[in-house]
Coordinates of C-alpha atoms in Angstrom, one line a residue:
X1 CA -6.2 37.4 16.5
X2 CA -2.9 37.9 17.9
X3 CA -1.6 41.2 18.1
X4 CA 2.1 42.6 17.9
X5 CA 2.6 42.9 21.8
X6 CA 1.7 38.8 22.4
X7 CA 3.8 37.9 19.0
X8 CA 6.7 39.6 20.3
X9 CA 6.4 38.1 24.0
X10 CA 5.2 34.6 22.5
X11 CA 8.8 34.6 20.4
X12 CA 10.6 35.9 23.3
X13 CA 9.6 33.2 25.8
X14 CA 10.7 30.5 23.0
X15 CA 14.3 31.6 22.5
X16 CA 16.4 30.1 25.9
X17 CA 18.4 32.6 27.5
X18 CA 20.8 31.5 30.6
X19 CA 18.9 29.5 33.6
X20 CA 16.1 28.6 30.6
X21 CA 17.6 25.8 28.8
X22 CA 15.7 22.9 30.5
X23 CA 12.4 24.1 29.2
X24 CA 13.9 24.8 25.5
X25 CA 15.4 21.7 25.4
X26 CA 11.6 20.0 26.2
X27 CA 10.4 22.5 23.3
X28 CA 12.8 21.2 21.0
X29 CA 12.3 17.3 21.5
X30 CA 8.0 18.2 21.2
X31 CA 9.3 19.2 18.1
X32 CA 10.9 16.9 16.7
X33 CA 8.5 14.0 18.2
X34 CA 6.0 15.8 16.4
X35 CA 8.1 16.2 12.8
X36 CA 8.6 12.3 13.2
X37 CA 4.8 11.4 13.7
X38 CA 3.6 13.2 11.0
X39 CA 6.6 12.3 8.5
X40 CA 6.5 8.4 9.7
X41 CA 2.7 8.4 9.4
X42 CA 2.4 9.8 6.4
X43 CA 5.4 7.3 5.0
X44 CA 4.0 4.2 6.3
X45 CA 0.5 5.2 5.0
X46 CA 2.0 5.5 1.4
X47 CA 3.8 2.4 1.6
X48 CA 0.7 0.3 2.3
X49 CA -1.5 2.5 -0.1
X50 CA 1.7 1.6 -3.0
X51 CA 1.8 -2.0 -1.6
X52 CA -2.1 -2.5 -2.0
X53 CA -2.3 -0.7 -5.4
X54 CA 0.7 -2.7 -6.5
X55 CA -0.1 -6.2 -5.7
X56 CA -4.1 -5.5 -7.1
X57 CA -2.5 -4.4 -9.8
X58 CA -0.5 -7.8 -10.7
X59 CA -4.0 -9.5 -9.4
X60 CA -6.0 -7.9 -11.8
X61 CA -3.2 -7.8 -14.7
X62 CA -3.0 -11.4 -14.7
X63 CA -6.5 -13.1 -13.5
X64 CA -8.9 -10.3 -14.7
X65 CA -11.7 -8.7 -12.9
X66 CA -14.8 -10.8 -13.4
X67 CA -14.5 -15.2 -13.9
X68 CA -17.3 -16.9 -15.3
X69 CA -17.0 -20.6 -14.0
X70 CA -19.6 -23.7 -15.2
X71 CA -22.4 -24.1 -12.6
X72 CA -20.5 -28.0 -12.1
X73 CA -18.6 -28.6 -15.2
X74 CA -16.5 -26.9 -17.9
X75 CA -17.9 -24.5 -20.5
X76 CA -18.2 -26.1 -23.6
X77 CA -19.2 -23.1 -25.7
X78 CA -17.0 -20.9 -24.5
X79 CA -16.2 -18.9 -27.4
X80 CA -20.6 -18.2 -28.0
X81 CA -20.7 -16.8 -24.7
X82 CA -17.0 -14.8 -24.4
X83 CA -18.3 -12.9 -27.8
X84 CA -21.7 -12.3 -25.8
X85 CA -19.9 -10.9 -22.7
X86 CA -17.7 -8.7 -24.8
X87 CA -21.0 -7.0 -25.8
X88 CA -22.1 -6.1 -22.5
X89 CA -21.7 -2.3 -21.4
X90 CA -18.6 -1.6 -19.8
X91 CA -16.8 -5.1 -20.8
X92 CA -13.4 -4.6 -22.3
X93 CA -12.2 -7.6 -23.1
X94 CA -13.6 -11.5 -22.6
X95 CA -11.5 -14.9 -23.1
X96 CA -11.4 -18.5 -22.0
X97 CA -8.8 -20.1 -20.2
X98 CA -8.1 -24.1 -19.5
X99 CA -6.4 -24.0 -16.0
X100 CA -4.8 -26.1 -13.6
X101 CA -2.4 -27.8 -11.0
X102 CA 1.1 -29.1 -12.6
X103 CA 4.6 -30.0 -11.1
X104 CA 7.6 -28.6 -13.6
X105 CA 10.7 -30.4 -13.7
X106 CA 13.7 -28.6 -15.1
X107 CA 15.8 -30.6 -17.5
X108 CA 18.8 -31.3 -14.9
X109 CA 16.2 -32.2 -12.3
X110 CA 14.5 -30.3 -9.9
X111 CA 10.7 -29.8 -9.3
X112 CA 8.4 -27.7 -8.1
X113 CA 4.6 -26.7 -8.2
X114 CA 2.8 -24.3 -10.0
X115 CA 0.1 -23.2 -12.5
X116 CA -0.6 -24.3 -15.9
X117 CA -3.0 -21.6 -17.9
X118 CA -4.1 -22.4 -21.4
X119 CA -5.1 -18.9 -23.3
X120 CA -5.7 -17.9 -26.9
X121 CA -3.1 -15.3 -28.4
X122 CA -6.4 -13.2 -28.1
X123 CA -6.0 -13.0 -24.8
X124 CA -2.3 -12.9 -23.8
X125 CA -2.3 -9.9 -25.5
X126 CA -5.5 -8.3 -23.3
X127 CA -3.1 -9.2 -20.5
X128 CA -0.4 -6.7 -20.3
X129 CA 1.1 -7.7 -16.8
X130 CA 2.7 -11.0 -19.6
X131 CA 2.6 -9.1 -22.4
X132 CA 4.7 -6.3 -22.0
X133 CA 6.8 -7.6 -19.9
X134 CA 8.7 -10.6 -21.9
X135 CA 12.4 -10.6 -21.4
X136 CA 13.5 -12.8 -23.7
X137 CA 11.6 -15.1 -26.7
X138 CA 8.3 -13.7 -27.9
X139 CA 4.8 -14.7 -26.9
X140 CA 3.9 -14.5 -31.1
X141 CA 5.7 -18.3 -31.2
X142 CA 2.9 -19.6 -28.2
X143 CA 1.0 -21.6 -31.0
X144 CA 1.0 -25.9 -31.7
X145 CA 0.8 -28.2 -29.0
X146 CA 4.5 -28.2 -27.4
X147 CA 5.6 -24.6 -26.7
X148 CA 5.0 -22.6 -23.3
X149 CA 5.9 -19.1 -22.0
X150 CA 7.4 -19.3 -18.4
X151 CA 8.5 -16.9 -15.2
X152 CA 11.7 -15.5 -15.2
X153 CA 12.2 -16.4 -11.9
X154 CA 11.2 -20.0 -12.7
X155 CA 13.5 -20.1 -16.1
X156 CA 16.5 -19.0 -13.1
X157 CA 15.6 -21.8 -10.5
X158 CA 15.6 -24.3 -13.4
X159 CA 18.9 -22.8 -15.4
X160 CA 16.2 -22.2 -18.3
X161 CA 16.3 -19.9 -21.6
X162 CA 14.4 -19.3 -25.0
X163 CA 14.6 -23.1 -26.9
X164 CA 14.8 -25.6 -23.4
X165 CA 12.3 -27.9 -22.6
X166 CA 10.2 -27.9 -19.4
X167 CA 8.3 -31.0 -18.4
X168 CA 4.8 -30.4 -16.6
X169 CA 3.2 -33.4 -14.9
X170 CA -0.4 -34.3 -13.5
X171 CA -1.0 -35.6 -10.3
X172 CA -4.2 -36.7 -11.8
X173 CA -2.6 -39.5 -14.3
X174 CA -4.3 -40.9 -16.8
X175 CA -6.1 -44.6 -16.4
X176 CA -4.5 -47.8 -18.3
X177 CA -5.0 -51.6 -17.8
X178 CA -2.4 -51.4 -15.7
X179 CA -3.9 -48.8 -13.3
X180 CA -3.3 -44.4 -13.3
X181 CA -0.2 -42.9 -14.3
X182 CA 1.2 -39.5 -14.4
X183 CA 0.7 -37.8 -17.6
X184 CA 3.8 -36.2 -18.1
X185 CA 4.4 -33.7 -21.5
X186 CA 7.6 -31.7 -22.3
X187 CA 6.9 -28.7 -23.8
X188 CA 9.3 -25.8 -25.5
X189 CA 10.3 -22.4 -23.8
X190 CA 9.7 -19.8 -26.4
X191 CA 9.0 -16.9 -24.0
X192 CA 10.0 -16.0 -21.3
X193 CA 8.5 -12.7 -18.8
X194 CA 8.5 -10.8 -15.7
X195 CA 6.0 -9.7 -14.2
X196 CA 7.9 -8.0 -11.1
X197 CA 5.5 -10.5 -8.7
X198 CA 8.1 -13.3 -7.7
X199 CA 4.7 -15.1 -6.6
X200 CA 3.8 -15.0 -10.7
X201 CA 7.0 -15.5 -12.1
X202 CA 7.8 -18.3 -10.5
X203 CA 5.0 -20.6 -10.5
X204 CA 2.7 -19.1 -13.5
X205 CA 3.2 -20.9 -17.1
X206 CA 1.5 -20.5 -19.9
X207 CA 0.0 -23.0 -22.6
X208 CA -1.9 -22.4 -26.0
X209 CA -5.3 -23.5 -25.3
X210 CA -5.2 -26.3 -27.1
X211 CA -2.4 -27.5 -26.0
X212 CA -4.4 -27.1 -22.3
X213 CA -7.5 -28.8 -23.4
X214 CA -5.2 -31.3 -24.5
X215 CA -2.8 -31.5 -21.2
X216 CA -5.7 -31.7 -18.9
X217 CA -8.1 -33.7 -21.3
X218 CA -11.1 -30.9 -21.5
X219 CA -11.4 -31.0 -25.7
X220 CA -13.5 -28.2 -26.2
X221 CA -13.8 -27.1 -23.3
X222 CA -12.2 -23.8 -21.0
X223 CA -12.2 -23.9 -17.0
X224 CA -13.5 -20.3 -16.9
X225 CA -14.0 -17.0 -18.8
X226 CA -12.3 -13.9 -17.8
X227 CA -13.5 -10.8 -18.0
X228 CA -12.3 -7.3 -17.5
X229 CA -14.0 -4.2 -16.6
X230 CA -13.5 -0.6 -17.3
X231 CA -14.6 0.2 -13.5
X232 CA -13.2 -2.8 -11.4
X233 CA -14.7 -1.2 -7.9
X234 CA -17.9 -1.1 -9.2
X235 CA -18.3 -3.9 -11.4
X236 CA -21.9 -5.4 -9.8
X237 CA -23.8 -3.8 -13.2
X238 CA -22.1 -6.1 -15.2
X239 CA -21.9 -9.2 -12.9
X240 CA -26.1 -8.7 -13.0
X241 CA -26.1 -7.9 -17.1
X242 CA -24.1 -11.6 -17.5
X243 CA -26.6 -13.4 -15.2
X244 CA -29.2 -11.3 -17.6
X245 CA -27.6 -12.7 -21.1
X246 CA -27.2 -16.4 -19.9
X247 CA -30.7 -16.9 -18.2
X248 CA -31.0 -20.4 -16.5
X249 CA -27.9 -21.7 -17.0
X250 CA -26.4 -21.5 -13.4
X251 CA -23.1 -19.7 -14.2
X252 CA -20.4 -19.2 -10.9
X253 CA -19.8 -15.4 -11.4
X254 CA -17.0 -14.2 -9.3
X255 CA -15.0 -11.4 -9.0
X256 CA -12.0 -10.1 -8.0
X257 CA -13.1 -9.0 -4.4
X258 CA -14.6 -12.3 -3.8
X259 CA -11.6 -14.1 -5.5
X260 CA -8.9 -12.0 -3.0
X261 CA -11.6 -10.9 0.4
X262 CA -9.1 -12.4 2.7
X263 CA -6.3 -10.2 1.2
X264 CA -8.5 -7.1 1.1
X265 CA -9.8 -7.4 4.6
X266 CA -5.8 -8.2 6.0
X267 CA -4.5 -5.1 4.0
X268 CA -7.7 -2.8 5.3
X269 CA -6.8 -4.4 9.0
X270 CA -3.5 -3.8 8.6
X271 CA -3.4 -0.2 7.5
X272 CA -6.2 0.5 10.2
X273 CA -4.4 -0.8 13.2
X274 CA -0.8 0.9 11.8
X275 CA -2.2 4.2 11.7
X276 CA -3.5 3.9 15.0
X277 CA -0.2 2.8 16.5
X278 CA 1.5 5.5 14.8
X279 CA -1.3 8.4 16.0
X280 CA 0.5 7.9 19.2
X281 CA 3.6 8.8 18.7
X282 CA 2.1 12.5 17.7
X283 CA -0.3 11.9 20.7
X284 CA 3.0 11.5 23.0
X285 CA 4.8 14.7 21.3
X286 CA 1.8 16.5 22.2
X287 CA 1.7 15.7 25.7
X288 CA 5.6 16.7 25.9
X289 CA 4.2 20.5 24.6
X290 CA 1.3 19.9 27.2
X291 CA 4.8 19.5 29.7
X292 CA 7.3 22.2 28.0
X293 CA 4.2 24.6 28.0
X294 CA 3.3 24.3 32.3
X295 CA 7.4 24.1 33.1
X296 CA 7.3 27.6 30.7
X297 CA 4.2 28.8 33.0
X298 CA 5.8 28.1 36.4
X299 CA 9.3 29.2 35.1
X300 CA 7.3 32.6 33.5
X301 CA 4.7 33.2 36.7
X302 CA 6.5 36.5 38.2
X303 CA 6.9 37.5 34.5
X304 CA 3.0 36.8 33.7
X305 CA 2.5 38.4 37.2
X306 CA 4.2 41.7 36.1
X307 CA 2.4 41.7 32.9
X308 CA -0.8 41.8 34.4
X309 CA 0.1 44.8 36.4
X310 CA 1.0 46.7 33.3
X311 CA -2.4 46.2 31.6
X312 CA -2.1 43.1 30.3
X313 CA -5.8 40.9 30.3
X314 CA -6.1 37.7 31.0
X315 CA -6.8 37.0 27.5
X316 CA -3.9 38.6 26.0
X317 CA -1.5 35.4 28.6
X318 CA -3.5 33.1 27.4
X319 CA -2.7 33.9 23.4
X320 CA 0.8 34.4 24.2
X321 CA 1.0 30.7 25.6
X322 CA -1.0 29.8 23.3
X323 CA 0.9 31.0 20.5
X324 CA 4.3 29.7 22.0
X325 CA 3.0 26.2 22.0
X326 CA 0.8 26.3 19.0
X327 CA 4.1 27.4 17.2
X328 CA 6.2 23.9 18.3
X329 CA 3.3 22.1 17.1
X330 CA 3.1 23.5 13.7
X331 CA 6.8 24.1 13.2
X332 CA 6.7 20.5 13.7
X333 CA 4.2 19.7 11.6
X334 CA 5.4 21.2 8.3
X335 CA 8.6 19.4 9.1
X336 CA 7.0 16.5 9.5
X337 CA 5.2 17.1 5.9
X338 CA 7.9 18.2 3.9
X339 CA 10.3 15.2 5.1
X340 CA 7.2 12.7 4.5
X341 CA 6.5 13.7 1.3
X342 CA 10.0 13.7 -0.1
X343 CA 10.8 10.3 1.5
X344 CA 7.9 8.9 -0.3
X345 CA 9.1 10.3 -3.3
X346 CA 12.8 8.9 -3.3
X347 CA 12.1 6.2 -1.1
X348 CA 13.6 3.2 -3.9
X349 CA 16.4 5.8 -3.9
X350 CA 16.8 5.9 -0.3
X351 CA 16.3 2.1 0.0
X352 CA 19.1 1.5 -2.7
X353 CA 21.3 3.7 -0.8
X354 CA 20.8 1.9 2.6
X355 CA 21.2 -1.6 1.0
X356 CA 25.1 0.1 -0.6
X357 CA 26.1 0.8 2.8
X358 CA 24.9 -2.4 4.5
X359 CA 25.0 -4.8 2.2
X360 CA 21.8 -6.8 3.0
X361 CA 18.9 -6.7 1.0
X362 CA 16.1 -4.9 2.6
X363 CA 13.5 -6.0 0.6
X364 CA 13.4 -9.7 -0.8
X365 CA 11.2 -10.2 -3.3
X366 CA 10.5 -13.9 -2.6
X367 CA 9.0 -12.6 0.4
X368 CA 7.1 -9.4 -0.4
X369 CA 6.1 -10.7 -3.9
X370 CA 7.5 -7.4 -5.2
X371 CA 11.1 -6.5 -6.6
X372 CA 10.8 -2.9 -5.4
X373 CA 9.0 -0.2 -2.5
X374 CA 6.1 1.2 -4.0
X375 CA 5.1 4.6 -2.4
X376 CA 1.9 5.8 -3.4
X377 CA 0.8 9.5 -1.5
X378 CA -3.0 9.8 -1.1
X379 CA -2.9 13.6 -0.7
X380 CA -6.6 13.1 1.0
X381 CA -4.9 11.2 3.9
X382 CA -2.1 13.4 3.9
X383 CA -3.7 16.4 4.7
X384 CA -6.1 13.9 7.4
X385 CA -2.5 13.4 9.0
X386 CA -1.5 16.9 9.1
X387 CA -4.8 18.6 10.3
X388 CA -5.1 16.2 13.3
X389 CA -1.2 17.2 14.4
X390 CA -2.4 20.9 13.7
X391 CA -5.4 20.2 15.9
X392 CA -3.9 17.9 18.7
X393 CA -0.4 20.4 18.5
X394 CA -3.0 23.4 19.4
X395 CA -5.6 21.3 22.5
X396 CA -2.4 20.9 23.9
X397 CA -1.8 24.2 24.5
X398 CA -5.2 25.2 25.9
X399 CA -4.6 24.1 29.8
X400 CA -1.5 25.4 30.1
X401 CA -2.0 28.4 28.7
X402 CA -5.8 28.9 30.7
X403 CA -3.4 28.4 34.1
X404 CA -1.2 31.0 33.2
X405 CA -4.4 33.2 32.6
X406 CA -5.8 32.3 35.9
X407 CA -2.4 33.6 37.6
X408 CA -3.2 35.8 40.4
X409 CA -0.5 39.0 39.7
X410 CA -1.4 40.0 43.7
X411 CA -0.5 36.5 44.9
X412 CA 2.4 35.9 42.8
X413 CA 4.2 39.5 43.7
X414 CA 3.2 38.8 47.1
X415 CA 5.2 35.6 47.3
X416 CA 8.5 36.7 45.2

């Protein structure tokens, strides 16, 4: 497409000489903006694609991907109907859980609010988010009515550790002669875990399910059933195929996309309107080569002019310009990849570095929920990113580069 003659023309208009620098300068900057856009777009995107996959990670680690809720009271036969769901196609695991609202008090005072789950050994051990993840104790001692597994977070807010005692109590009371009173219960730590979501480790506890059924007076009965899937994202088969096995019996099946919409739909929002603001800053760069490449024209019109009188076509200008402009754009371009891609890949390393030299923590937990950057590349959206910066990087070039076609050689002589 481009022959020798316009390469070698193309390369010498791009290096500056004396009187050129202004325009090269230009160059350079279109460059750069253009190695920034990609790389921050590309960084950014990764981020929210690690911070999504992360946090539906710990959603789904901990609460499952399908519940099974009574139609308008507890499930009695909970263990019937778990062993029937665990038969379904594509169910990998089934349990009941008692669950509610408690306020924890610390033995040297202190309270806060959280969430009490009662769950068969069965089950702790189908969620690995707890279960491999215990930092101190061992979840093998969750049995009898008094013992409960707790958030490292919460064991540090309440100066806790493997043989304290943590009171939970009900706002719901029990009723006396004397009127309702708070049912308090003091149970033993003899686990404690982290779950790398402060949200979780500081407000989840966990009960045997007796112990539950007992704490929130359900005997023999469980709040819900989780299930989990092997294909979360398309888990509608075996929503229908439990409606199918428990015909009549009004079950509340929800799962986890109904459970977290609001999330979903802020994260999707979120990552749309980012990557829109951010598709301006290469939007910009490409207007500065739109600017570089008409200054280069004007500067080059006695040049183009004498060109034309030796033979040159019309054609053969316009590829030259075309291929000095088209150059800045994917020069910066591949830049812009190869620092994107290796930022994403040492970002915890970079962040770690920047926190040394500042000294301020640049990403609190207690805020994001998570104790580190996640940076996950979707290489589909990464080559997205880089063919639109090819694609803007080169319809930039195509006015200029048609005026210095349409450059009248007669006019131009006439005038110098």
């Amino acid at each position: 497409m481009f022959n020798a003659f316009e390469r070698k023309i193309a390369a010498r208009y791009l290096r500056a000489r004396r009187g050129e620098r202004f325009v090269s300068v230009i160059a350079i900057f279109s460059l750069v903006g253009i190695a920034l856009g990609v790389a921050t777009l590309i960084i950014v995107m990764s981020v929210m694609n690690g911070f999504r996959q992360e946090l539906l990670s710990q959603i789904l680690g901990l609460n499952g991907d399908i519940g099974v809720y009574g139609a308008s009271a507890p499930l009695t036969h909970y263990d019937e109907m778990a062993g029937k769901i665990r038969s379904i196609k594509g169910v990998t695991g089934a349990f009941p859980i008692v669950q509610g609202e408690v306020l924890m008090s610390g033995p040297q005072g202190g309270a806060t609010g959280g969430i009490a789950r009662g769950i068969t050994q069965d089950g702790l051990r189908q969620l690995p988010t707890v279960s491999k993840h215990v930092i101190a104790g061992s979840l093998a001692n969750l049995t009898g009515g008094d013992t409960i597994a707790i958030g490292g977070a919460l064991a540090q807010q309440f100066n806790l550790s493997v043989g304290s005692e943590l009171t939970l109590i009900l706002p719901q009371g029990k009723a006396t002669v004397i009127g309702t009173i708070p049912s308090i219960q003091s149970f033993k730590v003899v686990a404690i875990f982290q779950t790398g979501m402060q949200q979780y480790d500081s407000s989840f506890v966990f009960l045997p399910l007796g112990a539950a059924q007992t704490l929130f007076q359900q005997s023999g009965a469980a709040s819900q059933i989780q299930v989990f899937v092997t294909d979360p994202d398309h888990d509608e088969a075996v929503k229908q195929a439990i409606v199918n096995a428990f015909p009549g019996t009004g079950l509340n099946i929800q799962d986890w996309k109904q459970n977290n919409d609001s999330f979903l739909a802020a994260v999707t929002v979120e990552r749309n309107v980012m990557f829109l603001i951010l598709t301006l800053i290469i939007i910009v760069a490409a207007f500065n080569v739109i600017s570089s490449l008409i200054m280069m024209v004007k500067d080059k019109a006695r040049d183009i002019a004498i060109l034309r009188t030796m033979g040159a076509s019309s054609g053969s200008i316009m590829r030259i310009f075309l291929m000095a402009g088209a150059s800045v754009g994917v020069l910066g371009t591949l830049i812009g990849f190869v620092l994107g891609v290796l930022f994403c890949q040492h970002i915890n390393e970079i962040r770690l570095f920047i926190q040394h030299l500042t000294g301020q923590q640049l990403f609190n937990p207690t805020i994001y929920y998570l104790e580190s950057l996640p940076a996950e590349l979707d290489w589909r959206e990464v080559t997205e990113v880089v063919v639109m910066s090819l694609v803007l990087s080169v319809l930039a070039t195509i006015y200029p580069s048609w005026r210095a076609a349409r450059i009248d050689p007669v006019e131009t002589l006439r005038s110098e």
